[in-house]
CSV table of C-alpha atoms and ligand atoms in Angstrom, one decimal:
chain,number,residue,atom,x,y,z
A,1,MET,CA,4.0,-35.6,19.8
A,2,ARG,CA,6.4,-32.7,19.3
A,3,GLU,CA,6.3,-29.8,21.8
A,4,ARG,CA,3.8,-27.1,21.1
A,5,PHE,CA,3.5,-23.4,21.9
A,6,ILE,CA,0.0,-22.5,23.0
A,7,GLU,CA,-0.8,-18.8,23.0
A,8,VAL,CA,-2.3,-17.4,26.3
A,9,LEU,CA,-3.7,-14.1,25.0
A,10,HIS,CA,-7.4,-15.1,25.2
A,11,GLU,CA,-9.0,-17.1,28.0
A,12,ASP,CA,-11.4,-18.9,25.7
A,13,TYR,CA,-9.4,-19.3,22.5
A,14,ALA,CA,-5.9,-20.2,21.6
A,15,GLN,CA,-3.7,-20.7,18.6
A,16,SER,CA,-1.0,-23.4,18.8
A,17,LEU,CA,2.2,-23.7,16.9
A,18,SER,CA,4.6,-26.7,16.8
A,19,ILE,CA,8.0,-25.9,18.3
A,20,ASP,CA,10.2,-27.5,15.7
A,21,ASN,CA,13.4,-26.1,17.3
A,22,ILE,CA,13.7,-23.8,20.3
A,23,LEU,CA,16.4,-21.1,19.9
A,24,TYR,CA,16.0,-18.8,22.9
A,25,ASP,CA,14.1,-18.9,26.1
A,26,ASN,CA,14.7,-16.2,28.8
A,27,LYS,CA,12.5,-15.1,31.7
A,28,SER,CA,13.3,-11.8,33.4
A,29,LYS,CA,11.3,-9.5,35.7
A,30,LEU,CA,10.2,-7.6,32.6
A,31,GLN,CA,9.0,-10.2,30.2
A,32,HIS,CA,9.3,-13.9,29.2
A,33,ILE,CA,10.9,-14.0,25.7
A,34,GLN,CA,11.0,-17.1,23.5
A,35,VAL,CA,12.1,-17.7,19.9
A,36,PHE,CA,11.4,-21.0,18.2
A,37,GLU,CA,11.2,-22.4,14.8
A,38,ASN,CA,8.0,-23.5,13.2
A,39,ARG,CA,7.8,-25.2,9.8
A,40,ARG,CA,5.1,-23.0,8.4
A,41,PHE,CA,6.1,-19.6,9.8
A,42,GLY,CA,9.8,-19.8,10.2
A,43,ARG,CA,11.2,-18.2,13.4
A,44,VAL,CA,8.5,-17.1,15.8
A,45,LEU,CA,9.1,-14.5,18.6
A,46,THR,CA,6.8,-14.6,21.6
A,47,LEU,CA,6.6,-12.3,24.6
A,48,ASP,CA,4.8,-13.5,27.7
A,49,GLY,CA,3.2,-16.3,25.8
A,50,VAL,CA,1.8,-14.1,22.9
A,51,VAL,CA,3.1,-14.2,19.3
A,52,GLN,CA,4.7,-10.9,18.5
A,53,THR,CA,6.1,-11.6,15.1
A,54,THR,CA,7.1,-14.4,12.7
A,55,GLU,CA,9.4,-14.5,9.8
A,56,GLY,CA,6.6,-15.9,7.6
A,57,ASP,CA,4.0,-13.1,8.0
A,58,GLU,CA,5.7,-10.1,9.6
A,59,TYR,CA,5.8,-8.2,6.3
A,60,ILE,CA,2.1,-7.7,6.3
A,61,TYR,CA,2.1,-6.0,9.8
A,62,HIS,CA,5.3,-4.0,9.2
A,63,GLU,CA,4.4,-2.8,5.7
A,64,MET,CA,0.9,-1.7,6.8
A,65,LEU,CA,2.1,0.3,9.8
A,66,THR,CA,4.9,2.0,7.9
A,67,HIS,CA,4.0,2.6,4.2
A,68,VAL,CA,0.4,3.6,4.9
A,69,PRO,CA,1.3,6.6,7.0
A,70,ILE,CA,4.6,7.4,5.2
A,71,LEU,CA,3.1,7.4,1.7
A,72,ALA,CA,0.0,9.2,2.9
A,73,HIS,CA,2.2,12.0,4.3
A,74,SER,CA,3.8,13.6,1.3
A,75,CYS,CA,7.2,14.2,2.8
A,76,ALA,CA,7.8,12.3,6.1
A,77,ARG,CA,11.4,13.1,7.2
A,78,HIS,CA,11.3,12.3,10.9
A,79,VAL,CA,9.7,9.2,12.2
A,80,LEU,CA,9.3,8.0,15.8
A,81,ILE,CA,8.7,4.3,16.6
A,82,ILE,CA,7.6,3.3,20.1
A,83,GLY,CA,8.4,-0.4,20.8
A,84,GLY,CA,9.5,-2.5,17.8
A,85,GLY,CA,12.6,-3.9,19.4
A,86,ASP,CA,12.9,-6.7,16.8
A,87,GLY,CA,13.8,-4.0,14.2
A,88,GLY,CA,11.1,-4.9,11.6
A,89,MET,CA,9.4,-1.6,11.8
A,90,ALA,CA,12.7,0.4,11.6
A,91,ARG,CA,13.7,-1.7,8.6
A,92,GLU,CA,10.6,-0.8,6.6
A,93,VAL,CA,10.7,2.9,7.5
A,94,LEU,CA,14.4,3.2,6.5
A,95,ARG,CA,13.6,1.9,3.1
A,96,HIS,CA,12.3,5.4,2.4
A,97,LYS,CA,15.3,7.4,1.3
A,98,LEU,CA,13.6,10.7,2.1
A,99,VAL,CA,13.4,9.7,5.8
A,100,GLU,CA,16.2,11.5,7.6
A,101,SER,CA,15.8,10.2,11.1
A,102,VAL,CA,14.1,7.3,12.9
A,103,THR,CA,14.0,7.4,16.6
A,104,MET,CA,13.1,4.1,18.1
A,105,VAL,CA,12.2,3.8,21.8
A,106,GLU,CA,12.3,0.3,23.1
A,107,ILE,CA,11.8,-0.6,26.8
A,108,ASP,CA,13.6,-3.9,26.8
A,109,GLU,CA,17.2,-4.0,25.6
A,110,ARG,CA,17.2,-7.8,25.5
A,111,VAL,CA,14.6,-7.7,22.7
A,112,ILE,CA,17.0,-5.8,20.5
A,113,SER,CA,20.1,-7.8,21.3
A,114,PHE,CA,18.6,-11.2,20.9
A,115,SER,CA,16.6,-10.2,17.8
A,116,LYS,CA,19.9,-9.2,16.1
A,117,THR,CA,21.2,-12.7,16.8
A,118,TYR,CA,18.1,-14.9,16.4
A,119,LEU,CA,15.9,-12.8,14.0
A,120,PRO,CA,18.4,-11.0,11.7
A,121,SER,CA,16.0,-10.9,8.8
A,122,LEU,CA,13.6,-8.8,10.8
A,123,SER,CA,16.0,-5.8,11.2
A,124,ASN,CA,18.0,-6.7,8.0
A,125,GLY,CA,20.7,-4.1,8.8
A,126,ALA,CA,18.4,-1.4,10.2
A,127,PHE,CA,20.4,-1.2,13.5
A,128,ASP,CA,23.5,-0.3,11.6
A,129,ASP,CA,21.8,2.6,9.6
A,130,PRO,CA,23.2,5.9,10.8
A,131,ARG,CA,19.7,7.5,10.5
A,132,LEU,CA,18.5,5.2,13.4
A,133,ASN,CA,18.6,6.7,16.9
A,134,LEU,CA,18.0,4.0,19.4
A,135,VAL,CA,16.7,4.9,22.8
A,136,ILE,CA,16.2,2.3,25.6
A,137,ALA,CA,13.4,3.8,27.7
A,138,ASP,CA,9.8,3.5,28.6
A,139,GLY,CA,7.8,4.8,25.7
A,140,ALA,CA,5.3,6.6,27.9
A,141,ASP,CA,8.1,8.4,29.8
A,142,PHE,CA,9.8,9.3,26.5
A,143,VAL,CA,6.7,10.9,24.9
A,144,GLY,CA,5.9,12.8,28.1
A,145,LYS,CA,9.4,14.4,28.1
A,146,ALA,CA,10.5,14.7,24.5
A,147,ASP,CA,10.5,18.0,22.7
A,148,SER,CA,11.3,17.0,19.1
A,149,LYS,CA,8.6,16.9,16.5
A,150,TYR,CA,7.8,14.0,14.1
A,151,ASP,CA,6.0,13.6,10.8
A,152,VAL,CA,5.0,10.0,11.5
A,153,ILE,CA,4.7,8.2,14.9
A,154,ILE,CA,4.2,4.4,14.9
A,155,ILE,CA,3.2,2.6,18.1
A,156,ASP,CA,4.5,-0.9,17.7
A,157,SER,CA,3.3,-2.2,21.0
A,158,THR,CA,2.4,-5.5,22.6
A,159,ASP,CA,-1.2,-6.0,23.7
A,160,PRO,CA,-2.5,-3.9,26.6
A,161,VAL,CA,-1.2,-6.3,29.3
A,162,GLY,CA,2.1,-6.0,31.2
A,163,PRO,CA,4.5,-3.3,30.0
A,164,GLY,CA,2.4,-2.4,27.0
A,165,GLU,CA,-0.7,-1.4,28.9
A,166,VAL,CA,0.1,2.3,29.3
A,167,LEU,CA,0.6,2.6,25.5
A,168,PHE,CA,-3.2,2.4,25.1
A,169,SER,CA,-4.1,5.2,27.5
A,170,LYS,CA,-5.6,8.6,26.5
A,171,SER,CA,-2.8,10.5,28.3
A,172,PHE,CA,-0.1,8.6,26.3
A,173,TYR,CA,-1.9,9.3,23.0
A,174,GLY,CA,-2.2,13.0,24.1
A,175,SER,CA,1.5,13.2,24.7
A,176,ALA,CA,2.3,11.5,21.4
A,177,LYS,CA,0.0,13.9,19.6
A,178,SER,CA,1.9,16.8,21.0
A,179,LEU,CA,5.0,15.5,19.2
A,180,LEU,CA,3.4,15.5,15.8
A,181,ASN,CA,4.1,18.2,13.1
A,182,PRO,CA,1.0,19.9,11.8
A,183,ASP,CA,0.4,17.3,8.9
A,184,GLY,CA,1.7,14.4,11.0
A,185,VAL,CA,0.1,11.0,11.4
A,186,LEU,CA,0.0,8.7,14.4
A,187,VAL,CA,-0.6,5.0,13.8
A,188,THR,CA,-1.1,2.3,16.4
A,189,GLN,CA,-1.3,-1.5,16.7
A,190,ASN,CA,-4.8,-2.0,18.0
A,191,GLY,CA,-5.3,-5.8,18.3
A,192,VAL,CA,-7.8,-8.1,16.5
A,193,PRO,CA,-11.2,-6.5,17.0
A,194,PHE,CA,-13.2,-9.7,16.8
A,195,MET,CA,-11.2,-11.0,19.8
A,196,GLN,CA,-10.4,-7.8,21.5
A,197,PRO,CA,-13.2,-5.3,20.8
A,198,ASP,CA,-12.6,-3.2,23.9
A,199,GLU,CA,-9.0,-2.4,22.8
A,200,LEU,CA,-10.1,-0.7,19.6
A,201,LYS,CA,-13.2,0.9,21.3
A,202,GLY,CA,-11.0,2.6,24.0
A,203,THR,CA,-8.4,3.9,21.5
A,204,MET,CA,-11.0,5.2,19.1
A,205,ARG,CA,-12.8,7.0,21.9
A,206,ALA,CA,-9.6,8.7,22.9
A,207,PHE,CA,-8.7,9.5,19.2
A,208,GLN,CA,-12.1,11.1,18.7
A,209,GLN,CA,-11.3,13.6,21.5
A,210,LEU,CA,-7.7,14.2,20.4
A,211,PHE,CA,-7.6,14.3,16.6
A,212,THR,CA,-9.2,16.2,13.8
A,213,ASP,CA,-9.0,13.1,11.5
A,214,TRP,CA,-9.2,9.8,13.2
A,215,GLY,CA,-10.2,6.2,12.5
A,216,CYS,CA,-8.7,2.8,11.8
A,217,TYR,CA,-7.7,0.5,9.0
A,218,ILE,CA,-7.3,-3.2,8.8
A,219,ALA,CA,-5.2,-6.1,7.5
A,220,THR,CA,-5.2,-9.8,8.1
A,221,ILE,CA,-2.0,-11.2,9.7
A,222,PRO,CA,-2.3,-15.0,10.0
A,223,THR,CA,-0.6,-15.3,13.4
A,224,TYR,CA,-2.6,-12.5,15.0
A,225,ALA,CA,-5.4,-15.0,15.1
A,226,GLY,CA,-9.1,-14.3,15.0
A,227,GLY,CA,-9.7,-12.0,12.0
A,228,PRO,CA,-8.2,-8.8,10.7
A,229,MET,CA,-6.1,-6.6,13.0
A,230,ALA,CA,-7.0,-3.0,13.4
A,231,PHE,CA,-4.5,-0.1,13.2
A,232,GLY,CA,-5.5,3.2,14.7
A,233,TRP,CA,-5.0,6.4,12.6
A,234,GLY,CA,-4.9,9.9,14.1
A,235,SER,CA,-4.0,13.2,12.4
A,236,LEU,CA,-4.3,16.9,13.0
A,237,SER,CA,-5.4,17.4,9.4
A,238,SER,CA,-7.3,15.3,6.8
A,239,SER,CA,-4.8,15.9,4.1
A,240,ALA,CA,-2.9,12.6,4.6
A,241,ARG,CA,-6.2,10.6,4.5
A,242,ASP,CA,-7.5,12.3,1.4
A,243,VAL,CA,-4.8,11.2,-0.9
A,244,SER,CA,-5.9,9.3,-4.1
A,245,ILE,CA,-4.7,5.9,-5.3
A,246,GLU,CA,-3.0,7.6,-8.3
A,247,VAL,CA,-1.0,9.9,-6.0
A,248,LEU,CA,0.0,7.0,-3.8
A,249,ALA,CA,1.0,5.0,-6.8
A,250,ASP,CA,3.3,7.9,-8.0
A,251,ARG,CA,4.8,8.3,-4.6
A,252,LEU,CA,5.4,4.6,-4.2
A,253,ALA,CA,7.0,4.4,-7.7
A,254,ALA,CA,9.3,7.3,-6.7
A,255,THR,CA,10.6,5.4,-3.7
A,256,GLY,CA,11.6,2.4,-5.9
A,257,ILE,CA,10.6,0.1,-3.0
A,258,ASP,CA,9.4,-3.4,-3.9
A,259,LEU,CA,6.7,-4.6,-1.5
A,260,ARG,CA,5.0,-7.9,-0.6
A,261,TYR,CA,1.6,-6.8,0.8
A,262,TYR,CA,1.1,-3.1,0.4
A,263,THR,CA,-0.4,-1.7,-2.8
A,264,PRO,CA,-2.0,1.8,-3.2
A,265,SER,CA,-5.4,0.1,-3.6
A,266,ILE,CA,-4.9,-2.0,-0.5
A,267,HIS,CA,-4.0,1.3,1.2
A,268,LYS,CA,-7.3,2.9,0.3
A,269,ALA,CA,-9.4,-0.3,0.8
A,270,ALA,CA,-7.9,-0.9,4.3
A,271,PHE,CA,-10.0,2.0,5.6
A,272,SER,CA,-13.3,0.3,4.5
A,273,LEU,CA,-14.4,-1.5,7.6
A,274,PRO,CA,-16.8,-4.5,8.1
A,275,ARG,CA,-19.9,-3.4,10.0
A,276,TYR,CA,-18.9,-5.2,13.2
A,277,ILE,CA,-15.7,-3.1,13.4
A,278,GLU,CA,-17.5,0.1,12.4
A,279,LYS,CA,-19.8,-0.4,15.3
A,280,LEU,CA,-16.9,-0.2,17.8
A,281,LEU,CA,-16.2,3.3,16.7
A,282,PRO,CA,-17.8,6.2,18.6
B,1,LIG,N1,3.4,-6.2,18.1
B,1,LIG,C1,2.1,-6.6,18.0
B,1,LIG,C2,1.7,-7.9,18.6
B,1,LIG,C3,0.2,-8.0,18.7
B,1,LIG,C4,-0.2,-9.4,19.0
B,1,LIG,N2,-1.6,-9.4,19.4
B,1,LIG,C5,-2.6,-10.1,19.0
B,1,LIG,N3,-2.4,-11.3,18.4
B,1,LIG,N4,-3.7,-9.6,19.2
B,1,LIG,C6,4.3,-6.8,17.3
B,1,LIG,C7,5.7,-6.3,17.3
B,1,LIG,C8,6.4,-6.6,16.0
B,1,LIG,N5,7.4,-5.6,15.6
């Protein structure tokens, strides 16, 4: 039998992918990074035994964490990404011509350099865009010290184990909030609630205390196994959330961007939650 990757995220449940060709395998003090090829999903990036992204389904995750907040906000010019070293998030943000600057704060330089080599379709030139300002630093340190303001902040983290853990704390969210412009929106990767209910619970409790408008929205990404993934949403005003399908459609048409998952009606529908997820909210 061919070699297989077995995910170690949950103690009692695992997804397994055939490793049809291994391209990169590097263990450092910070993280264990692997890239391999799988017939169904294309190239797969894993950190510490957990799938982070695959060529086959990355667009669902990246489109939903970028176009939802950017199109909801009428004029996002300055965007901050915490994490996202593979460049997929930066790529999607930079498709918006009105965005003037993207600051991306990645803790592990190796993720960027090998992604350029082994996963070039993820960044698709984003690292060469003059609007991208790349910072190699701990995201929590960065938000604690920064004094610039942003219209949209995207937390593209790993799960709350290892280096990603602090990115789920109330103090981190509080510092990130202080970097938002008045109509700004913060969005987060919040795990798969069926498998990781406490992750969403904790974030939503913090958001309730920090934001005027808070909640979450969902999308199903095949390799984040176990049901839909939740994305946290926090804003200091409800104007971004209240936008209609028609307005979103006009804004999307004005960008001229062609998408594979996002539609204005998906955008609105994503905030309708199944009861088991609704029950995790305070
Ligand atoms: N970061 C999110 C990985 C989450 C995996 N977790 C899970 N299956 N619950 C992806 C980084 C892509 N830019």
